[in-house]
Amino acid sequence: MNSTHPFNAGEIPALAVRQGGGGQVTPLGPDAWRLALAATSANAYALAQLDDYLHLPRVRFRWHPPVQLDLEARVSASNLPGTWGFGLWNDPFAMPLGVRGSARRWPILPNAIWFFHASPRNALTLRDDVPPNGFLAATFSAPTWPGLALLPALPALLGLLWPPSARWLRRLLRQFIRQDAVRLDHDVTTWHHYALRWFSDRAGFSVDGHVVFETTIVPRGRLGLVIWIDNQYAAFTPQGQVRFGLEATPPAWLEIRGLRIAGE
């Protein structure tokens, strides 16, 4: 991640709070928060989230390369159901799922750069050589077509109901959605310093000052900052199986501190 770009010390961003299904965000200091879920059944969506794009259209999302994000984080357990993480994305699915205050946006193809934990029920990859779950440093890169441009492709989604056609669609999507990721194996229940750098032609991730992943597959367009913990899962397996839903979860939390982000 060496670069001559003169990143400054960064700023503490102004963040909006989203809470649903027993999720709660609690400030712990000027640059620290606890995002917590109460014990939740698989019948209700639970979310605790901080982001900087709540009411914004995607064209006004703030971040574009070069960007550096730094924070320290820990979670209550390494094997939590659902997902949690922190980084930048374009909120591609635009599904508020019962959380009030979300801007309404058309679904689009995903662009993201983040540290992302996905429980074993998740399989969030189109490539067979990329880890589908675990704690990942990951990127997604896709064309920034407007959501309306994807409407003609909606009938093709019926092919997801039949595994042979779903496998074909999965291969087809690889032509439009590129991704890269590596699974990380350190203890996420203790404090670690996480940093990512996003440039127009490359990206790098570090943990405690050590580079853990570098890639030339980088997101396109403008992205928003997101930090979250929830109880949902989604899978699109190499066998053509499509699954999504909610997981029962015990009380769980994600704590962050020292949040800083710098960019142009």
PDB file of C-alpha atoms in Angstrom:
ATOM      1  CA  MET A   1       0.000   0.000   0.000  1.00  0.00           C
ATOM      2  CA  ASN A   2       2.940   2.340  -0.376  1.00  0.00           C
ATOM      3  CA  SER A   3       1.942   5.530  -2.135  1.00  0.00           C
ATOM      4  CA  THR A   4       3.190   9.050  -2.543  1.00  0.00           C
ATOM      5  CA  HIS A   5      -0.323  10.424  -2.099  1.00  0.00           C
ATOM      6  CA  PRO A   6      -0.251  12.805   0.902  1.00  0.00           C
ATOM      7  CA  PHE A   7      -3.196  11.557   2.942  1.00  0.00           C
ATOM      8  CA  ASN A   8      -3.905  13.826   5.883  1.00  0.00           C
ATOM      9  CA  ALA A   9      -4.858  12.648   9.369  1.00  0.00           C
ATOM     10  CA  GLY A  10      -8.437  12.231   8.229  1.00  0.00           C
ATOM     11  CA  GLU A  11     -11.709  13.317   9.749  1.00  0.00           C
ATOM     12  CA  ILE A  12     -14.428  11.823  11.887  1.00  0.00           C
ATOM     13  CA  PRO A  13     -17.363  11.630   9.457  1.00  0.00           C
ATOM     14  CA  ALA A  14     -20.900  12.697  10.281  1.00  0.00           C
ATOM     15  CA  LEU A  15     -22.829   9.439  10.530  1.00  0.00           C
ATOM     16  CA  ALA A  16     -26.513   8.551  10.513  1.00  0.00           C
ATOM     17  CA  VAL A  17     -27.861   5.772  12.726  1.00  0.00           C
ATOM     18  CA  ARG A  18     -30.065   2.933  11.499  1.00  0.00           C
ATOM     19  CA  GLN A  19     -31.583   0.558  14.033  1.00  0.00           C
ATOM     20  CA  GLY A  20     -34.117  -2.201  13.558  1.00  0.00           C
ATOM     21  CA  GLY A  21     -35.317  -5.441  15.138  1.00  0.00           C
ATOM     22  CA  GLY A  22     -33.588  -4.857  18.453  1.00  0.00           C
ATOM     23  CA  GLY A  23     -30.438  -3.357  16.975  1.00  0.00           C
ATOM     24  CA  GLN A  24     -28.969  -0.420  18.896  1.00  0.00           C
ATOM     25  CA  VAL A  25     -26.111   2.007  18.232  1.00  0.00           C
ATOM     26  CA  THR A  26     -24.520   3.543  21.337  1.00  0.00           C
ATOM     27  CA  PRO A  27     -21.846   6.277  21.205  1.00  0.00           C
ATOM     28  CA  LEU A  28     -18.797   5.450  23.328  1.00  0.00           C
ATOM     29  CA  GLY A  29     -16.886   8.633  22.561  1.00  0.00           C
ATOM     30  CA  PRO A  30     -16.408  11.223  19.801  1.00  0.00           C
ATOM     31  CA  ASP A  31     -15.004   8.581  17.427  1.00  0.00           C
ATOM     32  CA  ALA A  32     -16.242   5.340  19.023  1.00  0.00           C
ATOM     33  CA  TRP A  33     -19.492   3.378  18.952  1.00  0.00           C
ATOM     34  CA  ARG A  34     -21.004   0.047  19.961  1.00  0.00           C
ATOM     35  CA  LEU A  35     -23.363  -1.532  17.420  1.00  0.00           C
ATOM     36  CA  ALA A  36     -25.350  -4.213  19.242  1.00  0.00           C
ATOM     37  CA  LEU A  37     -28.037  -6.790  18.485  1.00  0.00           C
ATOM     38  CA  ALA A  38     -30.324  -8.268  21.092  1.00  0.00           C
ATOM     39  CA  ALA A  39     -30.957 -12.011  20.952  1.00  0.00           C
ATOM     40  CA  THR A  40     -33.019 -12.397  17.776  1.00  0.00           C
ATOM     41  CA  SER A  41     -34.991 -15.200  16.156  1.00  0.00           C
ATOM     42  CA  ALA A  42     -34.782 -16.098  12.482  1.00  0.00           C
ATOM     43  CA  ASN A  43     -38.190 -14.475  11.940  1.00  0.00           C
ATOM     44  CA  ALA A  44     -37.118 -10.844  12.297  1.00  0.00           C
ATOM     45  CA  TYR A  45     -34.449  -8.735  10.645  1.00  0.00           C
ATOM     46  CA  ALA A  46     -32.066  -7.137  13.132  1.00  0.00           C
ATOM     47  CA  LEU A  47     -29.689  -4.324  12.189  1.00  0.00           C
ATOM     48  CA  ALA A  48     -27.429  -1.777  13.838  1.00  0.00           C
ATOM     49  CA  GLN A  49     -25.710   0.475  11.298  1.00  0.00           C
ATOM     50  CA  LEU A  50     -23.820   3.718  10.874  1.00  0.00           C
ATOM     51  CA  ASP A  51     -23.471   5.319   7.453  1.00  0.00           C
ATOM     52  CA  ASP A  52     -22.919   8.676   5.817  1.00  0.00           C
ATOM     53  CA  TYR A  53     -25.437   8.424   2.949  1.00  0.00           C
ATOM     54  CA  LEU A  54     -28.839   7.906   4.594  1.00  0.00           C
ATOM     55  CA  HIS A  55     -30.757  10.557   2.653  1.00  0.00           C
ATOM     56  CA  LEU A  56     -28.452  10.932  -0.349  1.00  0.00           C
ATOM     57  CA  PRO A  57     -28.865   9.823  -3.955  1.00  0.00           C
ATOM     58  CA  ARG A  58     -25.934   7.733  -5.125  1.00  0.00           C
ATOM     59  CA  VAL A  59     -24.575  10.545  -7.303  1.00  0.00           C
ATOM     60  CA  ARG A  60     -23.987  12.491  -4.089  1.00  0.00           C
ATOM     61  CA  PHE A  61     -22.211   9.723  -2.182  1.00  0.00           C
ATOM     62  CA  ARG A  62     -19.062  11.406  -0.911  1.00  0.00           C
ATOM     63  CA  TRP A  63     -16.145   9.060  -1.476  1.00  0.00           C
ATOM     64  CA  HIS A  64     -14.110   8.471  -4.611  1.00  0.00           C
ATOM     65  CA  PRO A  65     -10.420   7.601  -4.958  1.00  0.00           C
ATOM     66  CA  PRO A  66      -8.016   8.317  -3.437  1.00  0.00           C
ATOM     67  CA  VAL A  67      -9.442   7.431  -0.012  1.00  0.00           C
ATOM     68  CA  GLN A  68      -7.967   6.055   3.197  1.00  0.00           C
ATOM     69  CA  LEU A  69     -10.132   4.606   5.992  1.00  0.00           C
ATOM     70  CA  ASP A  70      -8.744   3.789   9.447  1.00  0.00           C
ATOM     71  CA  LEU A  71     -10.408   2.417  12.559  1.00  0.00           C
ATOM     72  CA  GLU A  72      -9.980  -0.054  15.400  1.00  0.00           C
ATOM     73  CA  ALA A  73     -12.588  -2.770  15.883  1.00  0.00           C
ATOM     74  CA  ARG A  74     -13.541  -5.870  17.829  1.00  0.00           C
ATOM     75  CA  VAL A  75     -16.635  -8.098  17.958  1.00  0.00           C
ATOM     76  CA  SER A  76     -18.264 -10.193  20.659  1.00  0.00           C
ATOM     77  CA  ALA A  77     -17.569 -13.565  18.979  1.00  0.00           C
ATOM     78  CA  SER A  78     -15.739 -14.825  15.915  1.00  0.00           C
ATOM     79  CA  ASN A  79     -18.580 -17.050  14.678  1.00  0.00           C
ATOM     80  CA  LEU A  80     -21.525 -14.662  14.739  1.00  0.00           C
ATOM     81  CA  PRO A  81     -24.513 -15.465  12.489  1.00  0.00           C
ATOM     82  CA  GLY A  82     -25.330 -13.011   9.716  1.00  0.00           C
ATOM     83  CA  THR A  83     -22.871 -10.365   8.560  1.00  0.00           C
ATOM     84  CA  TRP A  84     -20.880  -7.450   9.950  1.00  0.00           C
ATOM     85  CA  GLY A  85     -18.157  -5.195   8.690  1.00  0.00           C
ATOM     86  CA  PHE A  86     -16.971  -1.732   7.710  1.00  0.00           C
ATOM     87  CA  GLY A  87     -15.872  -0.024   4.531  1.00  0.00           C
ATOM     88  CA  LEU A  88     -17.283   1.683   1.454  1.00  0.00           C
ATOM     89  CA  TRP A  89     -20.033   0.577  -0.931  1.00  0.00           C
ATOM     90  CA  ASN A  90     -22.716   1.911  -3.272  1.00  0.00           C
ATOM     91  CA  ASP A  91     -25.718   0.471  -1.356  1.00  0.00           C
ATOM     92  CA  PRO A  92     -26.625  -1.521  -4.495  1.00  0.00           C
ATOM     93  CA  PHE A  93     -29.736  -3.323  -3.344  1.00  0.00           C
ATOM     94  CA  ALA A  94     -31.520  -0.329  -1.822  1.00  0.00           C
ATOM     95  CA  MET A  95     -33.718  -2.417   0.440  1.00  0.00           C
ATOM     96  CA  PRO A  96     -34.402  -0.633   3.747  1.00  0.00           C
ATOM     97  CA  LEU A  97     -35.909  -3.830   5.233  1.00  0.00           C
ATOM     98  CA  GLY A  98     -38.080  -2.001   7.723  1.00  0.00           C
ATOM     99  CA  VAL A  99     -35.490   0.611   8.712  1.00  0.00           C
ATOM    100  CA  ARG A 100     -37.051   4.041   8.413  1.00  0.00           C
ATOM    101  CA  GLY A 101     -35.332   7.009   6.858  1.00  0.00           C
ATOM    102  CA  SER A 102     -33.598   5.219   4.006  1.00  0.00           C
ATOM    103  CA  ALA A 103     -33.430   6.983   0.673  1.00  0.00           C
ATOM    104  CA  ARG A 104     -35.269   5.075  -2.049  1.00  0.00           C
ATOM    105  CA  ARG A 105     -32.956   3.999  -4.837  1.00  0.00           C
ATOM    106  CA  TRP A 106     -33.134   1.631  -7.783  1.00  0.00           C
ATOM    107  CA  PRO A 107     -31.054  -1.548  -7.340  1.00  0.00           C
ATOM    108  CA  ILE A 108     -27.797  -1.469  -9.289  1.00  0.00           C
ATOM    109  CA  LEU A 109     -24.685  -3.623  -9.674  1.00  0.00           C
ATOM    110  CA  PRO A 110     -22.431  -3.737  -6.585  1.00  0.00           C
ATOM    111  CA  ASN A 111     -19.265  -1.738  -6.048  1.00  0.00           C
ATOM    112  CA  ALA A 112     -17.524  -2.064  -2.700  1.00  0.00           C
ATOM    113  CA  ILE A 113     -14.238  -2.097  -0.804  1.00  0.00           C
ATOM    114  CA  TRP A 114     -14.451  -3.345   2.775  1.00  0.00           C
ATOM    115  CA  PHE A 115     -13.639  -5.676   5.631  1.00  0.00           C
ATOM    116  CA  PHE A 116     -16.608  -8.030   5.632  1.00  0.00           C
ATOM    117  CA  HIS A 117     -17.602 -10.966   7.833  1.00  0.00           C
ATOM    118  CA  ALA A 118     -20.103 -13.487   6.434  1.00  0.00           C
ATOM    119  CA  SER A 119     -21.319 -16.508   8.411  1.00  0.00           C
ATOM    120  CA  PRO A 120     -21.058 -20.014   6.889  1.00  0.00           C
ATOM    121  CA  ARG A 121     -24.590 -19.856   5.470  1.00  0.00           C
ATOM    122  CA  ASN A 122     -23.443 -17.043   3.197  1.00  0.00           C
ATOM    123  CA  ALA A 123     -21.830 -17.642  -0.198  1.00  0.00           C
ATOM    124  CA  LEU A 124     -21.223 -14.149  -1.506  1.00  0.00           C
ATOM    125  CA  THR A 125     -19.051 -14.802  -4.516  1.00  0.00           C
ATOM    126  CA  LEU A 126     -19.448 -15.427  -8.227  1.00  0.00           C
ATOM    127  CA  ARG A 127     -15.912 -16.789  -8.546  1.00  0.00           C
ATOM    128  CA  ASP A 128     -15.067 -20.294  -7.411  1.00  0.00           C
ATOM    129  CA  ASP A 129     -11.516 -19.256  -6.428  1.00  0.00           C
ATOM    130  CA  VAL A 130     -12.640 -16.496  -4.026  1.00  0.00           C
ATOM    131  CA  PRO A 131     -13.634 -17.382  -0.435  1.00  0.00           C
ATOM    132  CA  PRO A 132     -17.450 -17.248  -0.094  1.00  0.00           C
ATOM    133  CA  ASN A 133     -17.590 -16.491   3.641  1.00  0.00           C
ATOM    134  CA  GLY A 134     -15.500 -15.886   6.741  1.00  0.00           C
ATOM    135  CA  PHE A 135     -13.819 -12.593   7.631  1.00  0.00           C
ATOM    136  CA  LEU A 136     -12.701 -11.095   4.338  1.00  0.00           C
ATOM    137  CA  ALA A 137     -10.828  -8.165   2.874  1.00  0.00           C
ATOM    138  CA  ALA A 138     -12.798  -7.779  -0.345  1.00  0.00           C
ATOM    139  CA  THR A 139     -13.631  -5.655  -3.357  1.00  0.00           C
ATOM    140  CA  PHE A 140     -16.411  -5.593  -5.955  1.00  0.00           C
ATOM    141  CA  SER A 141     -16.129  -3.779  -9.291  1.00  0.00           C
ATOM    142  CA  ALA A 142     -19.041  -3.380 -11.702  1.00  0.00           C
ATOM    143  CA  PRO A 143     -20.312  -0.944 -14.350  1.00  0.00           C
ATOM    144  CA  THR A 144     -22.111   2.064 -12.916  1.00  0.00           C
ATOM    145  CA  TRP A 145     -25.192   1.646 -15.084  1.00  0.00           C
ATOM    146  CA  PRO A 146     -28.327   3.346 -13.726  1.00  0.00           C
ATOM    147  CA  GLY A 147     -30.879   1.071 -12.135  1.00  0.00           C
ATOM    148  CA  LEU A 148     -33.409   1.624 -14.919  1.00  0.00           C
ATOM    149  CA  ALA A 149     -30.916   0.194 -17.418  1.00  0.00           C
ATOM    150  CA  LEU A 150     -31.169  -3.150 -15.611  1.00  0.00           C
ATOM    151  CA  LEU A 151     -34.942  -3.476 -15.999  1.00  0.00           C
ATOM    152  CA  PRO A 152     -34.763  -5.467 -19.284  1.00  0.00           C
ATOM    153  CA  ALA A 153     -32.714  -8.107 -17.449  1.00  0.00           C
ATOM    154  CA  LEU A 154     -35.336  -8.739 -14.768  1.00  0.00           C
ATOM    155  CA  PRO A 155     -37.033 -11.656 -16.609  1.00  0.00           C
ATOM    156  CA  ALA A 156     -33.684 -13.462 -16.540  1.00  0.00           C
ATOM    157  CA  LEU A 157     -34.004 -13.679 -12.758  1.00  0.00           C
ATOM    158  CA  LEU A 158     -36.566 -16.420 -13.256  1.00  0.00           C
ATOM    159  CA  GLY A 159     -33.617 -18.556 -14.302  1.00  0.00           C
ATOM    160  CA  LEU A 160     -32.465 -18.537 -10.683  1.00  0.00           C
ATOM    161  CA  LEU A 161     -35.300 -20.957  -9.899  1.00  0.00           C
ATOM    162  CA  TRP A 162     -33.668 -23.768 -11.906  1.00  0.00           C
ATOM    163  CA  PRO A 163     -30.100 -24.777 -10.912  1.00  0.00           C
ATOM    164  CA  PRO A 164     -28.776 -25.405 -14.471  1.00  0.00           C
ATOM    165  CA  SER A 165     -29.855 -21.963 -15.661  1.00  0.00           C
ATOM    166  CA  ALA A 166     -28.750 -20.410 -12.353  1.00  0.00           C
ATOM    167  CA  ARG A 167     -25.256 -21.807 -12.900  1.00  0.00           C
ATOM    168  CA  TRP A 168     -25.220 -20.232 -16.371  1.00  0.00           C
ATOM    169  CA  LEU A 169     -26.359 -16.881 -14.957  1.00  0.00           C
ATOM    170  CA  ARG A 170     -23.658 -17.044 -12.306  1.00  0.00           C
ATOM    171  CA  ARG A 171     -21.004 -17.471 -14.995  1.00  0.00           C
ATOM    172  CA  LEU A 172     -22.557 -14.665 -17.048  1.00  0.00           C
ATOM    173  CA  LEU A 173     -22.546 -12.260 -14.117  1.00  0.00           C
ATOM    174  CA  ARG A 174     -18.795 -12.726 -13.745  1.00  0.00           C
ATOM    175  CA  GLN A 175     -18.415 -10.809 -17.002  1.00  0.00           C
ATOM    176  CA  PHE A 176     -19.982  -7.731 -15.420  1.00  0.00           C
ATOM    177  CA  ILE A 177     -19.225  -8.055 -11.692  1.00  0.00           C
ATOM    178  CA  ARG A 178     -15.546  -8.539 -10.909  1.00  0.00           C
ATOM    179  CA  GLN A 179     -14.451  -9.313  -7.383  1.00  0.00           C
ATOM    180  CA  ASP A 180     -11.427 -10.194  -5.331  1.00  0.00           C
ATOM    181  CA  ALA A 181     -11.026 -11.212  -1.701  1.00  0.00           C
ATOM    182  CA  VAL A 182      -8.842 -12.957   0.831  1.00  0.00           C
ATOM    183  CA  ARG A 183      -9.947 -14.629   4.061  1.00  0.00           C
ATOM    184  CA  LEU A 184      -8.291 -13.288   7.228  1.00  0.00           C
ATOM    185  CA  ASP A 185      -7.649 -15.545  10.209  1.00  0.00           C
ATOM    186  CA  HIS A 186      -6.696 -13.315  13.156  1.00  0.00           C
ATOM    187  CA  ASP A 187      -8.729 -13.073  16.370  1.00  0.00           C
ATOM    188  CA  VAL A 188     -11.473 -10.551  15.629  1.00  0.00           C
ATOM    189  CA  THR A 189     -12.664 -10.493  19.267  1.00  0.00           C
ATOM    190  CA  THR A 190      -9.629  -8.418  20.315  1.00  0.00           C
ATOM    191  CA  TRP A 191      -8.828  -4.873  19.251  1.00  0.00           C
ATOM    192  CA  HIS A 192      -7.038  -4.513  15.923  1.00  0.00           C
ATOM    193  CA  HIS A 193      -6.282  -1.525  13.738  1.00  0.00           C
ATOM    194  CA  TYR A 194      -7.794  -1.855  10.239  1.00  0.00           C
ATOM    195  CA  ALA A 195      -6.940   0.346   7.273  1.00  0.00           C
ATOM    196  CA  LEU A 196      -7.867   0.348   3.628  1.00  0.00           C
ATOM    197  CA  ARG A 197      -6.648   2.495   0.784  1.00  0.00           C
ATOM    198  CA  TRP A 198      -8.579   2.885  -2.441  1.00  0.00           C
ATOM    199  CA  PHE A 199      -6.928   4.322  -5.521  1.00  0.00           C
ATOM    200  CA  SER A 200      -8.295   4.484  -9.051  1.00  0.00           C
ATOM    201  CA  ASP A 201      -6.145   1.537 -10.163  1.00  0.00           C
ATOM    202  CA  ARG A 202      -5.470  -0.488  -7.009  1.00  0.00           C
ATOM    203  CA  ALA A 203      -6.490  -1.072  -3.409  1.00  0.00           C
ATOM    204  CA  GLY A 204      -4.737  -2.252  -0.273  1.00  0.00           C
ATOM    205  CA  PHE A 205      -5.788  -3.536   3.138  1.00  0.00           C
ATOM    206  CA  SER A 206      -3.758  -3.695   6.336  1.00  0.00           C
ATOM    207  CA  VAL A 207      -4.266  -5.038   9.856  1.00  0.00           C
ATOM    208  CA  ASP A 208      -2.124  -3.647  12.674  1.00  0.00           C
ATOM    209  CA  GLY A 209       0.131  -1.996  10.125  1.00  0.00           C
ATOM    210  CA  HIS A 210       0.782  -5.167   8.112  1.00  0.00           C
ATOM    211  CA  VAL A 211      -0.463  -5.399   4.540  1.00  0.00           C
ATOM    212  CA  VAL A 212      -2.820  -8.380   4.283  1.00  0.00           C
ATOM    213  CA  PHE A 213      -4.240  -7.932   0.776  1.00  0.00           C
ATOM    214  CA  GLU A 214      -3.655  -5.913  -2.375  1.00  0.00           C
ATOM    215  CA  THR A 215      -5.652  -6.007  -5.604  1.00  0.00           C
ATOM    216  CA  THR A 216      -6.137  -4.178  -8.884  1.00  0.00           C
ATOM    217  CA  ILE A 217      -9.877  -4.976  -8.879  1.00  0.00           C
ATOM    218  CA  VAL A 218     -11.307  -1.775  -7.479  1.00  0.00           C
ATOM    219  CA  PRO A 219     -14.803  -0.295  -7.211  1.00  0.00           C
ATOM    220  CA  ARG A 220     -16.153   2.265  -9.654  1.00  0.00           C
ATOM    221  CA  GLY A 221     -18.166   5.380  -9.052  1.00  0.00           C
ATOM    222  CA  ARG A 222     -18.911   7.125  -5.769  1.00  0.00           C
ATOM    223  CA  LEU A 223     -19.299   5.149  -2.549  1.00  0.00           C
ATOM    224  CA  GLY A 224     -20.642   5.701   0.946  1.00  0.00           C
ATOM    225  CA  LEU A 225     -19.150   4.755   4.305  1.00  0.00           C
ATOM    226  CA  VAL A 226     -20.951   1.931   6.117  1.00  0.00           C
ATOM    227  CA  ILE A 227     -20.396   0.130   9.443  1.00  0.00           C
ATOM    228  CA  TRP A 228     -22.936  -2.533  10.442  1.00  0.00           C
ATOM    229  CA  ILE A 229     -23.933  -5.769  12.125  1.00  0.00           C
ATOM    230  CA  ASP A 230     -27.042  -7.773  11.160  1.00  0.00           C
ATOM    231  CA  ASN A 231     -28.510 -11.280  11.045  1.00  0.00           C
ATOM    232  CA  GLN A 232     -29.120 -11.885   7.342  1.00  0.00           C
ATOM    233  CA  TYR A 233     -27.471 -14.268   4.905  1.00  0.00           C
ATOM    234  CA  ALA A 234     -27.391 -14.723   1.135  1.00  0.00           C
ATOM    235  CA  ALA A 235     -25.851 -17.402  -1.059  1.00  0.00           C
ATOM    236  CA  PHE A 236     -25.388 -18.081  -4.763  1.00  0.00           C
ATOM    237  CA  THR A 237     -23.454 -21.337  -4.851  1.00  0.00           C
ATOM    238  CA  PRO A 238     -21.427 -22.940  -7.672  1.00  0.00           C
ATOM    239  CA  GLN A 239     -24.165 -25.596  -7.816  1.00  0.00           C
ATOM    240  CA  GLY A 240     -26.699 -22.942  -8.806  1.00  0.00           C
ATOM    241  CA  GLN A 241     -28.477 -22.814  -5.473  1.00  0.00           C
ATOM    242  CA  VAL A 242     -29.829 -19.421  -4.430  1.00  0.00           C
ATOM    243  CA  ARG A 243     -30.608 -18.888  -0.754  1.00  0.00           C
ATOM    244  CA  PHE A 244     -31.285 -15.884   1.414  1.00  0.00           C
ATOM    245  CA  GLY A 245     -32.915 -15.274   4.750  1.00  0.00           C
ATOM    246  CA  LEU A 246     -32.346 -14.511   8.412  1.00  0.00           C
ATOM    247  CA  GLU A 247     -30.461 -16.303  11.159  1.00  0.00           C
ATOM    248  CA  ALA A 248     -31.209 -16.545  14.848  1.00  0.00           C
ATOM    249  CA  THR A 249     -28.470 -14.761  16.744  1.00  0.00           C
ATOM    250  CA  PRO A 250     -27.431 -14.466  20.389  1.00  0.00           C
ATOM    251  CA  PRO A 251     -26.732 -11.051  21.850  1.00  0.00           C
ATOM    252  CA  ALA A 252     -23.911  -9.689  19.712  1.00  0.00           C
ATOM    253  CA  TRP A 253     -21.955  -6.485  19.258  1.00  0.00           C
ATOM    254  CA  LEU A 254     -19.362  -4.739  17.111  1.00  0.00           C
ATOM    255  CA  GLU A 255     -17.300  -1.963  18.706  1.00  0.00           C
ATOM    256  CA  ILE A 256     -15.215   0.560  16.794  1.00  0.00           C
ATOM    257  CA  ARG A 257     -13.002   3.422  17.861  1.00  0.00           C
ATOM    258  CA  GLY A 258     -10.506   5.811  16.308  1.00  0.00           C
ATOM    259  CA  LEU A 259     -12.566   6.166  13.124  1.00  0.00           C
ATOM    260  CA  ARG A 260     -10.916   8.405  10.541  1.00  0.00           C
ATOM    261  CA  ILE A 261     -11.398   8.783   6.812  1.00  0.00           C
ATOM    262  CA  ALA A 262      -9.391  10.923   4.403  1.00  0.00           C
ATOM    263  CA  GLY A 263      -9.957  11.649   0.751  1.00  0.00           C
ATOM    264  CA  GLU A 264     -10.379  14.351  -1.850  1.00  0.00           C
TER     265      GLU A 264
END
